[in-house]
Short mmCIF file of C-alpha atoms in Angstrom, two decimals:
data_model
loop_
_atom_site.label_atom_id
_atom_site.label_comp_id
_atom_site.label_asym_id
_atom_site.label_seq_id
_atom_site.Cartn_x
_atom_site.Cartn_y
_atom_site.Cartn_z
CA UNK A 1 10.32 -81.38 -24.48
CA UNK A 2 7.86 -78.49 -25.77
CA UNK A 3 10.11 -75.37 -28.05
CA UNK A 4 10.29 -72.89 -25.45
CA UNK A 5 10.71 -75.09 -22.13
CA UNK A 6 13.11 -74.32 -19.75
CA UNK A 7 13.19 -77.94 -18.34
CA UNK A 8 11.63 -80.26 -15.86
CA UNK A 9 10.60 -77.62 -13.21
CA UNK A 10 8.06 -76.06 -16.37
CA UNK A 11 7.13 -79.88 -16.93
CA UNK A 12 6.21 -80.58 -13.21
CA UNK A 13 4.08 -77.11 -12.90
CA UNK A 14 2.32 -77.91 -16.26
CA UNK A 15 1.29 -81.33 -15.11
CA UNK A 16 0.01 -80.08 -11.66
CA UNK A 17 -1.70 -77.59 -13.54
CA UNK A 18 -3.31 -80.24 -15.80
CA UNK A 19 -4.62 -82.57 -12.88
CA UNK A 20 -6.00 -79.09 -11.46
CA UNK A 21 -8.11 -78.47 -15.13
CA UNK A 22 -9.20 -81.96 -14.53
CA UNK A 23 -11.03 -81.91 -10.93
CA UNK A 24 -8.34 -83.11 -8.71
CA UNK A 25 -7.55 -81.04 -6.11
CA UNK A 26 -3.97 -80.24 -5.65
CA UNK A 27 -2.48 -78.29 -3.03
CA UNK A 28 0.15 -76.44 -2.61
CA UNK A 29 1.48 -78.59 0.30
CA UNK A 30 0.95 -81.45 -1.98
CA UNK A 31 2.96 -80.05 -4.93
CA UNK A 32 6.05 -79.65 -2.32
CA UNK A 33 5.38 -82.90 -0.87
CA UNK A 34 6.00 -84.21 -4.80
CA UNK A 35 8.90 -82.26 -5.11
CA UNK A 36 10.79 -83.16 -2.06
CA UNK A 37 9.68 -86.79 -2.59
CA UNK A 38 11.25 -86.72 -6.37
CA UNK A 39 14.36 -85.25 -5.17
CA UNK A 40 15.02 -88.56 -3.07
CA UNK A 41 14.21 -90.46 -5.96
CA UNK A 42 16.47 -92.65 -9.17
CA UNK A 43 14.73 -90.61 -12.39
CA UNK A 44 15.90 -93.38 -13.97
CA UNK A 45 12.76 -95.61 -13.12
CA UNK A 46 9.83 -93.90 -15.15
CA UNK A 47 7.28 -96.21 -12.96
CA UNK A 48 9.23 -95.07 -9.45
CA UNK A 49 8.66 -91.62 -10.72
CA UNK A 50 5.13 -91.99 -11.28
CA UNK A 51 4.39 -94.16 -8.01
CA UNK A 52 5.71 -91.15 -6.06
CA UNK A 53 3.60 -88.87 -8.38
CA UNK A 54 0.45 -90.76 -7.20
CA UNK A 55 1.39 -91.11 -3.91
CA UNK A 56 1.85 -87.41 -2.55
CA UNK A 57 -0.84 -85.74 -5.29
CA UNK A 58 -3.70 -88.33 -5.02
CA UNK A 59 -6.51 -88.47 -2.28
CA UNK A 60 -8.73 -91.25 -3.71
CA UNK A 61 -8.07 -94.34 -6.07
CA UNK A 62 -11.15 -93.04 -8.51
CA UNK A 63 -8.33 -90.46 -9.24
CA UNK A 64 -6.32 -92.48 -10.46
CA UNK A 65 -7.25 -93.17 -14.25
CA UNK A 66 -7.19 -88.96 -15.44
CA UNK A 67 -3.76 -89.20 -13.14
CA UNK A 68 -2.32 -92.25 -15.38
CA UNK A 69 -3.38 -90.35 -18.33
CA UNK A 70 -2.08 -86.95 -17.76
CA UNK A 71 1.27 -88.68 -16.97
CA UNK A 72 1.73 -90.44 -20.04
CA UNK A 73 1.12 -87.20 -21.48
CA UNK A 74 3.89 -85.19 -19.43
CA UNK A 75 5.84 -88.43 -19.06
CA UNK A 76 5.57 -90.30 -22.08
CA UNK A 77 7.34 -93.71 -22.05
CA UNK A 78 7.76 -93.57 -25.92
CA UNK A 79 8.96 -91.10 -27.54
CA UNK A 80 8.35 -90.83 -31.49
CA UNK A 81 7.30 -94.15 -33.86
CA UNK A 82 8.57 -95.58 -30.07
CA UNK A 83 9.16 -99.36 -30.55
CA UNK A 84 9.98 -99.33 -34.27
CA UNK A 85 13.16 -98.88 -35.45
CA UNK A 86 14.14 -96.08 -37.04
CA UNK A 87 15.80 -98.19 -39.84
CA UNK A 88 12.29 -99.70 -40.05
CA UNK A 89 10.56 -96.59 -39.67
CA UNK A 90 12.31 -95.46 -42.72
CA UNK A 91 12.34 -97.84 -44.57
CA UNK A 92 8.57 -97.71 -44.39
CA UNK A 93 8.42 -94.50 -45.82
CA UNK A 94 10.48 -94.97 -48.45
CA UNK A 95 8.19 -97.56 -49.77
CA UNK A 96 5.23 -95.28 -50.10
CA UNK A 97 2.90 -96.61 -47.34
CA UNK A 98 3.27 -100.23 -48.14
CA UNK A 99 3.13 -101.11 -44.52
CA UNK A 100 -0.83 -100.36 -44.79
CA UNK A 101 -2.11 -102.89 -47.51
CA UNK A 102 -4.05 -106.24 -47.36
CA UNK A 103 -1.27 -108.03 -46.41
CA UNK A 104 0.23 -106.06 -43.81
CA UNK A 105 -2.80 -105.50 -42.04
CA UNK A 106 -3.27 -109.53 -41.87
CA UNK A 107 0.12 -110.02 -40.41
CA UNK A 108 -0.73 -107.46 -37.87
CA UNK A 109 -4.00 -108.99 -36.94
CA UNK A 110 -2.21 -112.26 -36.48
CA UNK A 111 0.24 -110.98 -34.09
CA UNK A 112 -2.36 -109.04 -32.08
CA UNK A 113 -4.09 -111.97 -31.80
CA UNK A 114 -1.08 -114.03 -30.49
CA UNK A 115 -0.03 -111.19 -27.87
CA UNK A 116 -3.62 -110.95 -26.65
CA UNK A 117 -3.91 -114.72 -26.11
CA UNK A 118 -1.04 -114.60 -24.36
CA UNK A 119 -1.52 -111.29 -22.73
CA UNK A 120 1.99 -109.98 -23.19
CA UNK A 121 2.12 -106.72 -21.89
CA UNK A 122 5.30 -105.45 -23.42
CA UNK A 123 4.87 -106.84 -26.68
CA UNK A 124 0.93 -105.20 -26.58
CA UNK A 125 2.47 -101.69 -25.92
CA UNK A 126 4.76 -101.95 -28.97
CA UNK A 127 1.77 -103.77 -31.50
CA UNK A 128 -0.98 -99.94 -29.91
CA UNK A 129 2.21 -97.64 -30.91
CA UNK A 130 3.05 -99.83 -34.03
CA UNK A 131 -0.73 -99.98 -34.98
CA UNK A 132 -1.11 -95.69 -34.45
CA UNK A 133 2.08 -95.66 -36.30
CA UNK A 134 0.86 -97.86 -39.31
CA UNK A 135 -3.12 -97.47 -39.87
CA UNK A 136 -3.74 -94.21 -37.47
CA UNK A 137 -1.43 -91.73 -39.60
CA UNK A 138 -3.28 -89.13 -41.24
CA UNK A 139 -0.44 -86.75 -43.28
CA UNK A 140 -1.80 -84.19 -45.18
CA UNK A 141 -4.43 -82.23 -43.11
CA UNK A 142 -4.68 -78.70 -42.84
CA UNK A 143 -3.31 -76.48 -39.67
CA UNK A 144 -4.55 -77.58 -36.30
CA UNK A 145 -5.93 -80.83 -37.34
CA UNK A 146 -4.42 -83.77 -35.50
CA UNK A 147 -2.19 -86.45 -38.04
CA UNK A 148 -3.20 -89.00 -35.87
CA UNK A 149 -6.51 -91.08 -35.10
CA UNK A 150 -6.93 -94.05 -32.53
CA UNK A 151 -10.27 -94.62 -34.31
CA UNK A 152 -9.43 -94.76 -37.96
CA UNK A 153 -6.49 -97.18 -37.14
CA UNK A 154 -9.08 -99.28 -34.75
CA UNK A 155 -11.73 -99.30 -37.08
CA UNK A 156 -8.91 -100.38 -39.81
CA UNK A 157 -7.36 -103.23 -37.69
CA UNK A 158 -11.33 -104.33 -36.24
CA UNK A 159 -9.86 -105.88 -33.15
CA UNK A 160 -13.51 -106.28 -31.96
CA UNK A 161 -13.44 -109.05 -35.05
CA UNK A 162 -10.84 -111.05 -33.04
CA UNK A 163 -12.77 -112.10 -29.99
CA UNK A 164 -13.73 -115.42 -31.65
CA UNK A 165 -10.02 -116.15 -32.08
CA UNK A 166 -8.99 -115.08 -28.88
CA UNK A 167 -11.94 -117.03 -27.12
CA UNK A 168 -10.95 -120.49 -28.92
CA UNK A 169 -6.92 -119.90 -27.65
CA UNK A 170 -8.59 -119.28 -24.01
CA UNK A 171 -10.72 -122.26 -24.16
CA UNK A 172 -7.77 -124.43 -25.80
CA UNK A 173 -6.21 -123.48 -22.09
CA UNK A 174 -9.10 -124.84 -20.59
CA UNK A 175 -11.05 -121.87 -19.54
CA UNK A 176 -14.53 -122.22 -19.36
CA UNK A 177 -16.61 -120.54 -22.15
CA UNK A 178 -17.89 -117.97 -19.83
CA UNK A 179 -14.33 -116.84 -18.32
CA UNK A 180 -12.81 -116.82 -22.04
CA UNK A 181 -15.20 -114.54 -23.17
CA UNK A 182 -15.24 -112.07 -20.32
CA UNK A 183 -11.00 -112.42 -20.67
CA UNK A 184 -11.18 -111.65 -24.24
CA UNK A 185 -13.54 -108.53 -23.65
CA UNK A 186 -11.10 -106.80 -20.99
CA UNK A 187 -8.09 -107.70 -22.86
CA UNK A 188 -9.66 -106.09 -25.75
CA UNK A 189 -10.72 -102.98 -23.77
CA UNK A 190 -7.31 -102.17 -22.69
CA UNK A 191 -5.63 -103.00 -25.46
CA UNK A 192 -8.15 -100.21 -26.75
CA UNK A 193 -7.37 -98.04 -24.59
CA UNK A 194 -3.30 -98.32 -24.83
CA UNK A 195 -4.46 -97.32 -28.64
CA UNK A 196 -5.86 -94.39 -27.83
CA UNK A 197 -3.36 -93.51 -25.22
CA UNK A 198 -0.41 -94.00 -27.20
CA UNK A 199 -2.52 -91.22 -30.59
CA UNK A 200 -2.51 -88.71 -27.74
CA UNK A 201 0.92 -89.09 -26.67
CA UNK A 202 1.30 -88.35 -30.71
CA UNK A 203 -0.56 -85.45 -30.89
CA UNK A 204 1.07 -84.10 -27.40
CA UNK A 205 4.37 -84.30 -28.95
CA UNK A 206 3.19 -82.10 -32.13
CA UNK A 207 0.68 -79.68 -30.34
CA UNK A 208 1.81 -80.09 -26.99
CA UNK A 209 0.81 -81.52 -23.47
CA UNK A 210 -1.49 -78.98 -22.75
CA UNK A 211 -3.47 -78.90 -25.74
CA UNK A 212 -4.47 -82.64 -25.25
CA UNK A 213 -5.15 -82.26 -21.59
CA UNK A 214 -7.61 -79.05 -22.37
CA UNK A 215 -9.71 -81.39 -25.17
CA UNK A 216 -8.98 -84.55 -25.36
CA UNK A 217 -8.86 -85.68 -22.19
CA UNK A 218 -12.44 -86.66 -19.82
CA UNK A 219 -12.30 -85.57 -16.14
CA UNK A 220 -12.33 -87.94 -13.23
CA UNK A 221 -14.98 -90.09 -13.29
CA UNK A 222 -16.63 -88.26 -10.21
CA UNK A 223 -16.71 -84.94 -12.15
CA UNK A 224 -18.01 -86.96 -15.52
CA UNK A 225 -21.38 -85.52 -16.61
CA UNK A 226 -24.23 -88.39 -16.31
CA UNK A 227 -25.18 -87.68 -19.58
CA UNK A 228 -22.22 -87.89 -21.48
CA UNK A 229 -20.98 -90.91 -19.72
CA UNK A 230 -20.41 -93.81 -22.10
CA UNK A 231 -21.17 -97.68 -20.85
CA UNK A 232 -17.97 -98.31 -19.10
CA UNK A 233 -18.14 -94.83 -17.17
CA UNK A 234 -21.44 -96.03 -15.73
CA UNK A 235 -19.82 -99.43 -14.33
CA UNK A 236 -17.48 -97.37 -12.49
CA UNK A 237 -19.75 -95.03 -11.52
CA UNK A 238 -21.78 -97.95 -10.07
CA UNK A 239 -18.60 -98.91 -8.48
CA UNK A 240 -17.96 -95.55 -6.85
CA UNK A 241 -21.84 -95.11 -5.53
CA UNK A 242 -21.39 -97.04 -2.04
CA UNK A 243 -17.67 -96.14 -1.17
CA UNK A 244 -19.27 -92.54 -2.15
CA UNK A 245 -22.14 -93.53 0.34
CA UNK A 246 -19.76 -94.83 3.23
CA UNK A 247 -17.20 -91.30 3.34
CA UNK A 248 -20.92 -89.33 3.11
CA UNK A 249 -22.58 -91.49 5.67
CA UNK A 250 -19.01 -91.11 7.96
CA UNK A 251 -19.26 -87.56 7.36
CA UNK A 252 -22.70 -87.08 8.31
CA UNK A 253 -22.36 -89.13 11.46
CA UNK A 254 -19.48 -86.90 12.76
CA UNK A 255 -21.79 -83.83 11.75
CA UNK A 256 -24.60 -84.94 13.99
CA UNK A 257 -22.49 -86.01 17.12
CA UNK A 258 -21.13 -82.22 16.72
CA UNK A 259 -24.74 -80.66 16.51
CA UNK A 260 -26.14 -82.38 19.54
CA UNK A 261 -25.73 -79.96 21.79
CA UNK A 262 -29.27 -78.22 21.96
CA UNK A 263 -29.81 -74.52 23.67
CA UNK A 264 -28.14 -73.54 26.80
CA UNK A 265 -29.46 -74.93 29.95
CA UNK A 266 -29.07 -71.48 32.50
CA UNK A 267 -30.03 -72.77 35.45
CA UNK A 268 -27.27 -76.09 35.10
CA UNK A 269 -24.48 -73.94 34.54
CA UNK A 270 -25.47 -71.53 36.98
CA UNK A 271 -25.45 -74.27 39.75
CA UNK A 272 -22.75 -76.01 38.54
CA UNK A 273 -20.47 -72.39 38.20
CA UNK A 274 -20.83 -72.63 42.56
CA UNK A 275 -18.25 -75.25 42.51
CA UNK A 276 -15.62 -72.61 40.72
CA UNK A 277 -16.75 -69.62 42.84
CA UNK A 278 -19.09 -68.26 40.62
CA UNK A 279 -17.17 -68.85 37.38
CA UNK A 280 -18.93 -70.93 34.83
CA UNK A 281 -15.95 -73.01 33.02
CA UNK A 282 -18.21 -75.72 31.92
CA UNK A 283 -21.83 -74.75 30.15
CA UNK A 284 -24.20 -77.24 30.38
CA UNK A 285 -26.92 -77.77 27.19
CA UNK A 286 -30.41 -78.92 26.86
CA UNK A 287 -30.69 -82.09 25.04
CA UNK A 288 -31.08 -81.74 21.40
CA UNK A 289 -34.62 -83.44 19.79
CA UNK A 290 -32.79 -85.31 16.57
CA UNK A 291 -34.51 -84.69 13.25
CA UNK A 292 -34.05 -87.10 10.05
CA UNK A 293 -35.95 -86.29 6.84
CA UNK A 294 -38.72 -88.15 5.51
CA UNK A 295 -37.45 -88.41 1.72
CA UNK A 296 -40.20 -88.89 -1.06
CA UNK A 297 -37.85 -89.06 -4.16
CA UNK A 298 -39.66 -88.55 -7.38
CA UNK A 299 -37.73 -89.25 -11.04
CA UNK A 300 -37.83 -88.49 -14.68
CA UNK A 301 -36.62 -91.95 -16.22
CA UNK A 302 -36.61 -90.85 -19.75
CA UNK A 303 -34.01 -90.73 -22.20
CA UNK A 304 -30.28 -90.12 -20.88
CA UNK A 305 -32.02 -88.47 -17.61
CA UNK A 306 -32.56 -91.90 -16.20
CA UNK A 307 -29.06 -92.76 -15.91
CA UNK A 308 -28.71 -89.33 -13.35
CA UNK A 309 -31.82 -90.50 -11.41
CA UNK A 310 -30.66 -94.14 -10.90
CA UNK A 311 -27.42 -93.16 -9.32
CA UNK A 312 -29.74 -90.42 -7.48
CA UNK A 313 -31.68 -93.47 -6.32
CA UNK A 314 -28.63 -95.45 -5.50
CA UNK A 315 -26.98 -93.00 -3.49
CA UNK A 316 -30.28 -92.13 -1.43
CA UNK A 317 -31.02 -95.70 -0.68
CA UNK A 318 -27.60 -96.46 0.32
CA UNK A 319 -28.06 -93.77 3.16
CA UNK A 320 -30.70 -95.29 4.13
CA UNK A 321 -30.05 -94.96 7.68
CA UNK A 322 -29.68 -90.95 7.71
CA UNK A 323 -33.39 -90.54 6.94
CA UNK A 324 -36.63 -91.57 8.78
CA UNK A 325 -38.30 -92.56 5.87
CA UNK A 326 -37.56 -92.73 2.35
CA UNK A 327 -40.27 -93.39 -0.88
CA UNK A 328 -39.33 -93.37 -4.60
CA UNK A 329 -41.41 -92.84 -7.34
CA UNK A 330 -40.25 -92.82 -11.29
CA UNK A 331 -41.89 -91.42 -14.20
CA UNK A 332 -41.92 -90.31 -17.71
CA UNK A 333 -45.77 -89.67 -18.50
CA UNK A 334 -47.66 -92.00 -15.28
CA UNK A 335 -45.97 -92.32 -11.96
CA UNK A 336 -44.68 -95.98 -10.91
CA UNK A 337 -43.26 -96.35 -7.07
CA UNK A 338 -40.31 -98.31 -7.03
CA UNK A 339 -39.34 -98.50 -3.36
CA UNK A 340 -39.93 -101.96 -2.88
CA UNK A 341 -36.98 -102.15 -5.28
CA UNK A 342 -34.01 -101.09 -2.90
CA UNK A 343 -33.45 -103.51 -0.33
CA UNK A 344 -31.34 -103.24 2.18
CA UNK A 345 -27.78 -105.17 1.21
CA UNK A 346 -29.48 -105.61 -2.56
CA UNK A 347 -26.72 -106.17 -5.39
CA UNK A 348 -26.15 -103.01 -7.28
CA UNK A 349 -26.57 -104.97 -10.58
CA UNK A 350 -30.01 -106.47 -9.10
CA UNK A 351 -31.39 -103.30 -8.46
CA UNK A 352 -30.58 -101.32 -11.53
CA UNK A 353 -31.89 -105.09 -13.55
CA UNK A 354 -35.36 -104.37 -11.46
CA UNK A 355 -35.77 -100.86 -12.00
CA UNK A 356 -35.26 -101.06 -15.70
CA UNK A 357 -38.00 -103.73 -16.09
CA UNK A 358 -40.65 -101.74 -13.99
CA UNK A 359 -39.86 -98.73 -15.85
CA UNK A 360 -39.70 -100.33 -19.19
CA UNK A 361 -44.10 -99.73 -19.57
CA UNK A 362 -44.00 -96.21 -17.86
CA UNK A 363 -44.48 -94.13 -21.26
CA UNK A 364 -48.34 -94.48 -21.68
CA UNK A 365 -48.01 -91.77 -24.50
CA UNK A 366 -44.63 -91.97 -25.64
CA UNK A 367 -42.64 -88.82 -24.55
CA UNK A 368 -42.01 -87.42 -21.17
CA UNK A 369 -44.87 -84.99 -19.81
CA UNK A 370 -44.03 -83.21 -16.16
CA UNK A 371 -47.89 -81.98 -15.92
CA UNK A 372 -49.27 -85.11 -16.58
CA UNK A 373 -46.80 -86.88 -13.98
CA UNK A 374 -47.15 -84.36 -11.45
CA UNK A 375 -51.16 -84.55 -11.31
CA UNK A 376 -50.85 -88.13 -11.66
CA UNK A 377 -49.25 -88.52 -8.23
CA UNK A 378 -51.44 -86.09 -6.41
CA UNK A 379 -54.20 -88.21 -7.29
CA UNK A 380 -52.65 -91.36 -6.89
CA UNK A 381 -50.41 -90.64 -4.12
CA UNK A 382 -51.67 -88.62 -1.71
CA UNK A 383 -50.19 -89.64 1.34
CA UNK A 384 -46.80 -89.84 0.24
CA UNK A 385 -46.15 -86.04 1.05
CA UNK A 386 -46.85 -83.97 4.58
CA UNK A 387 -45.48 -81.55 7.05
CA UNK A 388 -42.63 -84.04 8.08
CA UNK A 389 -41.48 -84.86 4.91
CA UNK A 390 -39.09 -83.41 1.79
CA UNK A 391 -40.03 -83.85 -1.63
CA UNK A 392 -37.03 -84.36 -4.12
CA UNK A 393 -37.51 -83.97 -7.78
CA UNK A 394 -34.97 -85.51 -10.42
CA UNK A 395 -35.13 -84.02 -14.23
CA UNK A 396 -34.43 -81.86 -17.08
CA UNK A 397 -37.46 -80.55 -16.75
CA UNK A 398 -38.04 -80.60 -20.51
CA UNK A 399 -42.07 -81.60 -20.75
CA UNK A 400 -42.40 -81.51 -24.72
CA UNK A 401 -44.17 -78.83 -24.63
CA UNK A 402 -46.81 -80.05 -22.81
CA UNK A 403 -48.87 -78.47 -20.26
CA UNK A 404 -46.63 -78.08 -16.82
CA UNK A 405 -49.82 -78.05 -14.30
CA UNK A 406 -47.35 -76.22 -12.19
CA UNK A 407 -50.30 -75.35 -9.78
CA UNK A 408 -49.96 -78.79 -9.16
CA UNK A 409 -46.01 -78.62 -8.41
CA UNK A 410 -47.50 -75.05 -5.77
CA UNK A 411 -49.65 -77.35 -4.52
CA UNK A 412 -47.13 -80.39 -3.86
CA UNK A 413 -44.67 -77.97 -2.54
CA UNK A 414 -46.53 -76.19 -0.17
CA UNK A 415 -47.44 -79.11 1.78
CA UNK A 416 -43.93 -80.09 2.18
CA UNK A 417 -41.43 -79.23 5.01
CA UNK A 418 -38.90 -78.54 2.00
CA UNK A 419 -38.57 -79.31 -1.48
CA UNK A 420 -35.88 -79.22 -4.31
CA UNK A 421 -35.22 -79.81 -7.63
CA UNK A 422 -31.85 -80.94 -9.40
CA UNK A 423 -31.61 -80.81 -12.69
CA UNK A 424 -28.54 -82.62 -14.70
CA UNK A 425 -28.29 -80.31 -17.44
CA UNK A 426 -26.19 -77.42 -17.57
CA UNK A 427 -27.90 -73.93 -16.20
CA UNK A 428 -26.74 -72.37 -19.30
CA UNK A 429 -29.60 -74.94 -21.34
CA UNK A 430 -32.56 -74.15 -18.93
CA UNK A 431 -35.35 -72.18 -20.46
CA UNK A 432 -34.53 -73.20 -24.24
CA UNK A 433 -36.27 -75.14 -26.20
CA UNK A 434 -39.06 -77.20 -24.30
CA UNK A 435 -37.12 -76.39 -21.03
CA UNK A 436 -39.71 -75.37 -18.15
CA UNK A 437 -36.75 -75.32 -15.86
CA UNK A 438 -37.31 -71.13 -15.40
CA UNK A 439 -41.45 -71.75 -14.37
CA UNK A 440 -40.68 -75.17 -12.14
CA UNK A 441 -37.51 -73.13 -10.97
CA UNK A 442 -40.02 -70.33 -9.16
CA UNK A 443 -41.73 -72.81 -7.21
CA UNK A 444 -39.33 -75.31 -6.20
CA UNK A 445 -35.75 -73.90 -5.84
CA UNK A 446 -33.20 -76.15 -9.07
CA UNK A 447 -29.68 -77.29 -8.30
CA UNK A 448 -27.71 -78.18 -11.26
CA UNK A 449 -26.31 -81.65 -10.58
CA UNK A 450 -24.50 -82.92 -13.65
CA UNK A 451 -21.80 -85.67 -11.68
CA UNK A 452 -20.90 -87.45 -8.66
CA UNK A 453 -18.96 -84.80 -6.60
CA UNK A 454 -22.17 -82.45 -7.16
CA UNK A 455 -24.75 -84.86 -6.18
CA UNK A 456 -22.48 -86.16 -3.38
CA UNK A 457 -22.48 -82.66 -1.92
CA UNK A 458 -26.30 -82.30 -2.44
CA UNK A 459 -27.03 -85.54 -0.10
CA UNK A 460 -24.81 -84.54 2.06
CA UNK A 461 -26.44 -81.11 2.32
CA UNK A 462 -30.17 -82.55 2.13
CA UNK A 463 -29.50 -85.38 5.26
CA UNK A 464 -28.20 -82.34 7.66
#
């Protein structure tokens, strides 16, 4: 408990307060729904605790890793050096650091190995909070800088250098080569990540909860900028396009089935009012002509942009159904179409395999160039745009200083039903630098659209 706490009613407003900071939306409802729930509870049971934690604050299972982490913070299950004890613990400092030498560090790396073979849970929790306690300390640094690094002690201890070892125990349990290798990589990942977990729950207990959930801590990977998303964030991201597409597709469906009604048919009610002497209780509607967008997508697929205008792609293709028509073009300096890419029922893997390969020759000159793009598919494209359709642009909008032909964008524009632009960086960055996001922004109105929930909501907006 913090200096200055007045108990567990402070801890449970702090942590509700922290999930709010992070993108999850809790109500107030919710919050008393958690309270009356814990109040029925054993406290004794951290895991019961945090079950009905999850269960009246959480709305969606991508929630659920910034929840896990934010409780271990306001809930830690160690407390301290944790699993060592205390005679050990001091005994190590009386000896000057000796537990971090040559020797040491093999003996660890020989039980890690062991415990990850065997993948014993309880005796990997104790080897992350020995292993933070042993090569992550860091005594001696000035005021408000942390004494504890998951990184120094997991570039000390290398388990990356053990997958070899692991592999051969896997394979001496008969496990094919493939499955021990894909086993050895997860086991290492979370084994990783119950390192990192347990230096936060360090630093929490010396700078508080809060501090840790303000900097240390990512949002929910729906609220994760594209472009600071690191290779596992984009697996789940993948993972969280097409159960994004099916609530947005559900959605959208409801929307329509309300919005059929067209204009009031007069005459209809009028004559059907006779039956209630005059008094028109039911109103009777025209039918309703349905409209569905013809889509042309078009893509910057440079740099960290592309990984924004795949899942833009994804997400599109998967809603297939709520557009008449939809056409996808990439670019960085020449314009490639890529439609032929997303099939319907295509694997996700297949897809993003394909579009790397036919964007892999796009750069004729090297560097991204919006003017050059643009005219390109005028001239090569002309039919791809008309009165029906709605052009969507995908970029930065950073051209290299090149020339931004945005007579050609006008042009492109005007003969368009609508058009928009999103760009994944932050509005704050537009117009600095080689930004042409203020120019391209006059012609064709920019949405910033840095993560999931944003783009989600733009989709949803654009299929109406």
């Amino acid at each position: 408990m913090t200096p200055g706490s007045s108990g567990l009613l402070d801890r449970h407003i702090a942590f509700l307060e922290a999930l709010r900071g992070a993108g999850l939306p809790v109500s107030l409802a919710e919050d008393l729904d958690a309270i009356a729930a814990l109040t029925a509870l054993d406290w004794s049971e951290r895991a019961v605790v945090r079950d009905a934690y999850a269960a009246t604050l959480l709305k969606r299972q991508v929630q659920r890793p910034t929840f896990e982490a934010l409780f271990d913070l306001y809930f830690p299950r160690l407390v301290g050096a944790g699993a060592t004890p205390p005679d050990e613990e001091g005994s190590a400092d009386e000896s000057g650091g000796a537990r971090d030498n040559a020797q040491a560090l093999a003996s660890f790396r020989e039980d890690l190995v062991e415990a990850l073979s065997d993948d014993d849970e309880q005796r990997l929790q104790r080897l992350a909070a020995e292993m933070v306690g042993r090569f992550g300390a860091m005594p001696g640094r000035g005021p408000g800088l942390s004494s504890w690094s998951a990184y120094t002690a997991l570039q000390r201890v290398s388990p990356q250098q053990l997958v070899d070892r692991i592999v051969a125990a896997l394979l001496a349990e008969g496990r094919t080569e493939e499955e021990a290798q894909r086993t050895s990589g997860r086991r290492i990942g979370a084994f990783t990540r119950r390192v990192e977990d347990d230096a936060r729950r360090r630093i929490a207990e010396e700078k508080g909860p809060d501090h840790v959930a303000n900097v240390a801590l990512k949002p929910s990977i729906d609220r994760l900028d594209f472009t600071s998303a690191r290779k596992a964030d984009l697996e789940e991201m993948r993972r969280e396009i097409y159960p994004l597409a099916r609530r947005l597709a559900t959605r959208l469906t409801q929307e329509h089935h309300a919005r059929r009604r067209g204009p009031l048919d007069f005459r209809r009610t009028v004559r059907a009012s006779m039956s209630t002497g005059g008094v028109p209780l039911v109103t009777h509607h025209r039918p309703k002509r349905p409209h569905r967008t013809e889509l042309v997508v078009l893509c910057d697929v440079s740099g960290s942009v592309a990984n924004f205008a795949q899942f833009t792609l994804l997400l599109v293709f998967a809603l297939q159904d709520q557009f008449q028509k939809v056409r996808a073009f990439t670019f960085i300096d020449h314009v490639h179409e890529v439609t032929h890419h997303f099939r319907p029922g295509a694997d996700v893997a297949d897809v993003m395999a394909d579009l790397a390969a036919s964007t892999s020759h796009a750069a004729l000159w090297g560097r991204t160039n919006y003017g050059r793009a643009l005219a390109k598919f005028e001239e090569s494209h002309p039919d791809a745009l008309g009165p029906k359709s709605s052009l969507l642009i995908l970029g930065d909008a950073r051209s290299n200083y090149s020339d931004l032909n945005a007579d050609v964008l006008q042009r492109l524009a005007d003969s368009t039903r609508h058009a928009w632009w999103l760009n994944p960086e932050a509005r704050r960055h537009w117009g600095t630098g080689d930004s042409a996001a203020p120019t391209y922004g006059e012609i064709v109105p920019m949405v910033e659209c840095r993560n999931l929930t944003q783009l989600g909501e733009f989709v949803h907006d654009l299929a109406i």
